[in-house]
Amino acid sequence: MSLFCRLSMGLLVLVTFEVMSMPAQCIQAPERAQLCPHTIYKKAALAIPQLGIKQNQVICLCLTDLQGLQNKAKTKLEQIDQQVTLQRTARKYSLSQEQIKTLLNH
């Protein structure tokens, strides 16, 4: 077997392993009914027992739902909406609001 074939097979095994280790669910707003259009995968800064994810495992986050938590609200209505989204999301995953922010920022 050529070196190229062996390297290709090794790469395929690594990619398959990484895909298999990706979480099946993302942290997203409870009201989301469709697939999240903008997700990121990163190392979890803390465990998420609700999803069976241990600290330092890969976590999926729906940035579409959580991005507002990183941006300063421009209006009072946006501020209230961001706070409600944070509260609902934290409650859904049995996490504190600070833990949601930690997952997003680290």
PDB file of C-alpha atoms in Angstrom:
ATOM      1  CA  MET A   1       0.000   0.000   0.000  1.00  0.00           C
ATOM      2  CA  SER A   2       1.402   3.393  -0.935  1.00  0.00           C
ATOM      3  CA  LEU A   3       2.282   6.038   1.585  1.00  0.00           C
ATOM      4  CA  PHE A   4      -0.452   8.273   0.172  1.00  0.00           C
ATOM      5  CA  CYS A   5      -3.108   5.575   0.732  1.00  0.00           C
ATOM      6  CA  ARG A   6      -1.939   4.961   4.303  1.00  0.00           C
ATOM      7  CA  LEU A   7      -1.967   8.686   5.088  1.00  0.00           C
ATOM      8  CA  SER A   8      -5.404   9.057   3.514  1.00  0.00           C
ATOM      9  CA  MET A   9      -6.788   6.169   5.552  1.00  0.00           C
ATOM     10  CA  GLY A  10      -5.247   7.571   8.739  1.00  0.00           C
ATOM     11  CA  LEU A  11      -6.792  10.959   8.061  1.00  0.00           C
ATOM     12  CA  LEU A  12     -10.164   9.358   7.385  1.00  0.00           C
ATOM     13  CA  VAL A  13     -10.013   7.509  10.715  1.00  0.00           C
ATOM     14  CA  LEU A  14      -9.147  10.734  12.561  1.00  0.00           C
ATOM     15  CA  VAL A  15     -11.945  12.704  10.886  1.00  0.00           C
ATOM     16  CA  THR A  16     -14.445   9.900  11.557  1.00  0.00           C
ATOM     17  CA  PHE A  17     -13.397   9.780  15.214  1.00  0.00           C
ATOM     18  CA  GLU A  18     -13.784  13.553  15.547  1.00  0.00           C
ATOM     19  CA  VAL A  19     -17.248  13.521  13.957  1.00  0.00           C
ATOM     20  CA  MET A  20     -18.332  10.647  16.206  1.00  0.00           C
ATOM     21  CA  SER A  21     -17.181  12.586  19.277  1.00  0.00           C
ATOM     22  CA  MET A  22     -19.222  15.677  18.356  1.00  0.00           C
ATOM     23  CA  PRO A  23     -22.260  16.306  20.519  1.00  0.00           C
ATOM     24  CA  ALA A  24     -25.657  15.384  19.123  1.00  0.00           C
ATOM     25  CA  GLN A  25     -27.329  18.437  20.658  1.00  0.00           C
ATOM     26  CA  CYS A  26     -26.372  22.080  20.791  1.00  0.00           C
ATOM     27  CA  ILE A  27     -26.925  24.595  23.531  1.00  0.00           C
ATOM     28  CA  GLN A  28     -29.545  26.823  22.007  1.00  0.00           C
ATOM     29  CA  ALA A  29     -32.600  28.849  22.952  1.00  0.00           C
ATOM     30  CA  PRO A  30     -35.534  26.660  24.047  1.00  0.00           C
ATOM     31  CA  GLU A  31     -37.849  28.292  21.515  1.00  0.00           C
ATOM     32  CA  ARG A  32     -35.665  27.266  18.538  1.00  0.00           C
ATOM     33  CA  ALA A  33     -37.713  24.912  16.321  1.00  0.00           C
ATOM     34  CA  GLN A  34     -35.338  24.694  13.341  1.00  0.00           C
ATOM     35  CA  LEU A  35     -31.669  23.899  12.926  1.00  0.00           C
ATOM     36  CA  CYS A  36     -29.379  26.636  14.111  1.00  0.00           C
ATOM     37  CA  PRO A  37     -27.907  28.482  11.114  1.00  0.00           C
ATOM     38  CA  HIS A  38     -24.691  29.453  12.927  1.00  0.00           C
ATOM     39  CA  THR A  39     -23.120  26.919  15.281  1.00  0.00           C
ATOM     40  CA  ILE A  40     -19.642  26.583  16.708  1.00  0.00           C
ATOM     41  CA  TYR A  41     -17.907  23.614  18.268  1.00  0.00           C
ATOM     42  CA  LYS A  42     -15.420  24.188  21.030  1.00  0.00           C
ATOM     43  CA  LYS A  43     -13.970  22.646  24.161  1.00  0.00           C
ATOM     44  CA  ALA A  44     -16.463  22.871  27.034  1.00  0.00           C
ATOM     45  CA  ALA A  45     -15.109  25.016  29.866  1.00  0.00           C
ATOM     46  CA  LEU A  46     -17.383  23.110  32.242  1.00  0.00           C
ATOM     47  CA  ALA A  47     -19.534  19.989  32.336  1.00  0.00           C
ATOM     48  CA  ILE A  48     -23.090  20.023  30.990  1.00  0.00           C
ATOM     49  CA  PRO A  49     -24.751  17.033  32.691  1.00  0.00           C
ATOM     50  CA  GLN A  50     -28.050  17.660  30.890  1.00  0.00           C
ATOM     51  CA  LEU A  51     -26.295  16.831  27.590  1.00  0.00           C
ATOM     52  CA  GLY A  52     -23.908  14.232  29.010  1.00  0.00           C
ATOM     53  CA  ILE A  53     -20.897  16.434  28.239  1.00  0.00           C
ATOM     54  CA  LYS A  54     -17.904  16.449  30.544  1.00  0.00           C
ATOM     55  CA  GLN A  55     -15.536  19.352  31.008  1.00  0.00           C
ATOM     56  CA  ASN A  56     -13.076  19.657  28.089  1.00  0.00           C
ATOM     57  CA  GLN A  57     -15.226  17.581  25.739  1.00  0.00           C
ATOM     58  CA  VAL A  58     -16.563  19.152  22.555  1.00  0.00           C
ATOM     59  CA  ILE A  59     -19.662  21.313  22.958  1.00  0.00           C
ATOM     60  CA  CYS A  60     -21.892  22.754  20.267  1.00  0.00           C
ATOM     61  CA  LEU A  61     -23.244  26.272  20.765  1.00  0.00           C
ATOM     62  CA  CYS A  62     -25.860  28.020  18.654  1.00  0.00           C
ATOM     63  CA  LEU A  63     -24.295  31.431  18.108  1.00  0.00           C
ATOM     64  CA  THR A  64     -27.447  32.710  16.467  1.00  0.00           C
ATOM     65  CA  ASP A  65     -29.233  32.395  19.821  1.00  0.00           C
ATOM     66  CA  LEU A  66     -26.349  33.297  22.113  1.00  0.00           C
ATOM     67  CA  GLN A  67     -24.465  35.945  20.169  1.00  0.00           C
ATOM     68  CA  GLY A  68     -26.617  38.693  21.631  1.00  0.00           C
ATOM     69  CA  LEU A  69     -25.204  37.834  25.041  1.00  0.00           C
ATOM     70  CA  GLN A  70     -21.788  39.025  23.894  1.00  0.00           C
ATOM     71  CA  ASN A  71     -23.014  42.241  22.309  1.00  0.00           C
ATOM     72  CA  LYS A  72     -24.227  45.207  24.288  1.00  0.00           C
ATOM     73  CA  ALA A  73     -27.939  45.774  23.735  1.00  0.00           C
ATOM     74  CA  LYS A  74     -28.753  48.954  21.825  1.00  0.00           C
ATOM     75  CA  THR A  75     -32.260  49.356  23.203  1.00  0.00           C
ATOM     76  CA  LYS A  76     -34.091  48.474  26.386  1.00  0.00           C
ATOM     77  CA  LEU A  77     -36.165  45.943  24.417  1.00  0.00           C
ATOM     78  CA  GLU A  78     -33.001  44.187  23.153  1.00  0.00           C
ATOM     79  CA  GLN A  79     -31.639  44.122  26.701  1.00  0.00           C
ATOM     80  CA  ILE A  80     -34.820  42.485  28.002  1.00  0.00           C
ATOM     81  CA  ASP A  81     -34.854  40.001  25.105  1.00  0.00           C
ATOM     82  CA  GLN A  82     -31.227  39.037  25.759  1.00  0.00           C
ATOM     83  CA  GLN A  83     -31.898  38.562  29.474  1.00  0.00           C
ATOM     84  CA  VAL A  84     -34.988  36.406  28.838  1.00  0.00           C
ATOM     85  CA  THR A  85     -33.076  34.265  26.305  1.00  0.00           C
ATOM     86  CA  LEU A  86     -30.234  33.799  28.782  1.00  0.00           C
ATOM     87  CA  GLN A  87     -32.616  32.843  31.604  1.00  0.00           C
ATOM     88  CA  ARG A  88     -34.570  30.353  29.480  1.00  0.00           C
ATOM     89  CA  THR A  89     -31.459  28.775  28.004  1.00  0.00           C
ATOM     90  CA  ALA A  90     -29.809  28.412  31.420  1.00  0.00           C
ATOM     91  CA  ARG A  91     -32.944  26.843  32.860  1.00  0.00           C
ATOM     92  CA  LYS A  92     -33.290  24.419  29.913  1.00  0.00           C
ATOM     93  CA  TYR A  93     -29.796  23.010  30.509  1.00  0.00           C
ATOM     94  CA  SER A  94     -29.850  23.254  34.327  1.00  0.00           C
ATOM     95  CA  LEU A  95     -27.011  25.770  34.271  1.00  0.00           C
ATOM     96  CA  SER A  96     -26.601  29.202  35.797  1.00  0.00           C
ATOM     97  CA  GLN A  97     -26.562  32.290  33.615  1.00  0.00           C
ATOM     98  CA  GLU A  98     -22.881  32.738  34.422  1.00  0.00           C
ATOM     99  CA  GLN A  99     -22.151  29.178  33.290  1.00  0.00           C
ATOM    100  CA  ILE A 100     -23.811  29.864  29.915  1.00  0.00           C
ATOM    101  CA  LYS A 101     -21.651  32.963  29.558  1.00  0.00           C
ATOM    102  CA  THR A 102     -18.542  30.946  30.540  1.00  0.00           C
ATOM    103  CA  LEU A 103     -19.282  28.336  27.864  1.00  0.00           C
ATOM    104  CA  LEU A 104     -19.696  31.062  25.285  1.00  0.00           C
ATOM    105  CA  ASN A 105     -16.623  33.092  26.216  1.00  0.00           C
ATOM    106  CA  HIS A 106     -14.025  30.356  26.862  1.00  0.00           C
TER     107      HIS A 106
END
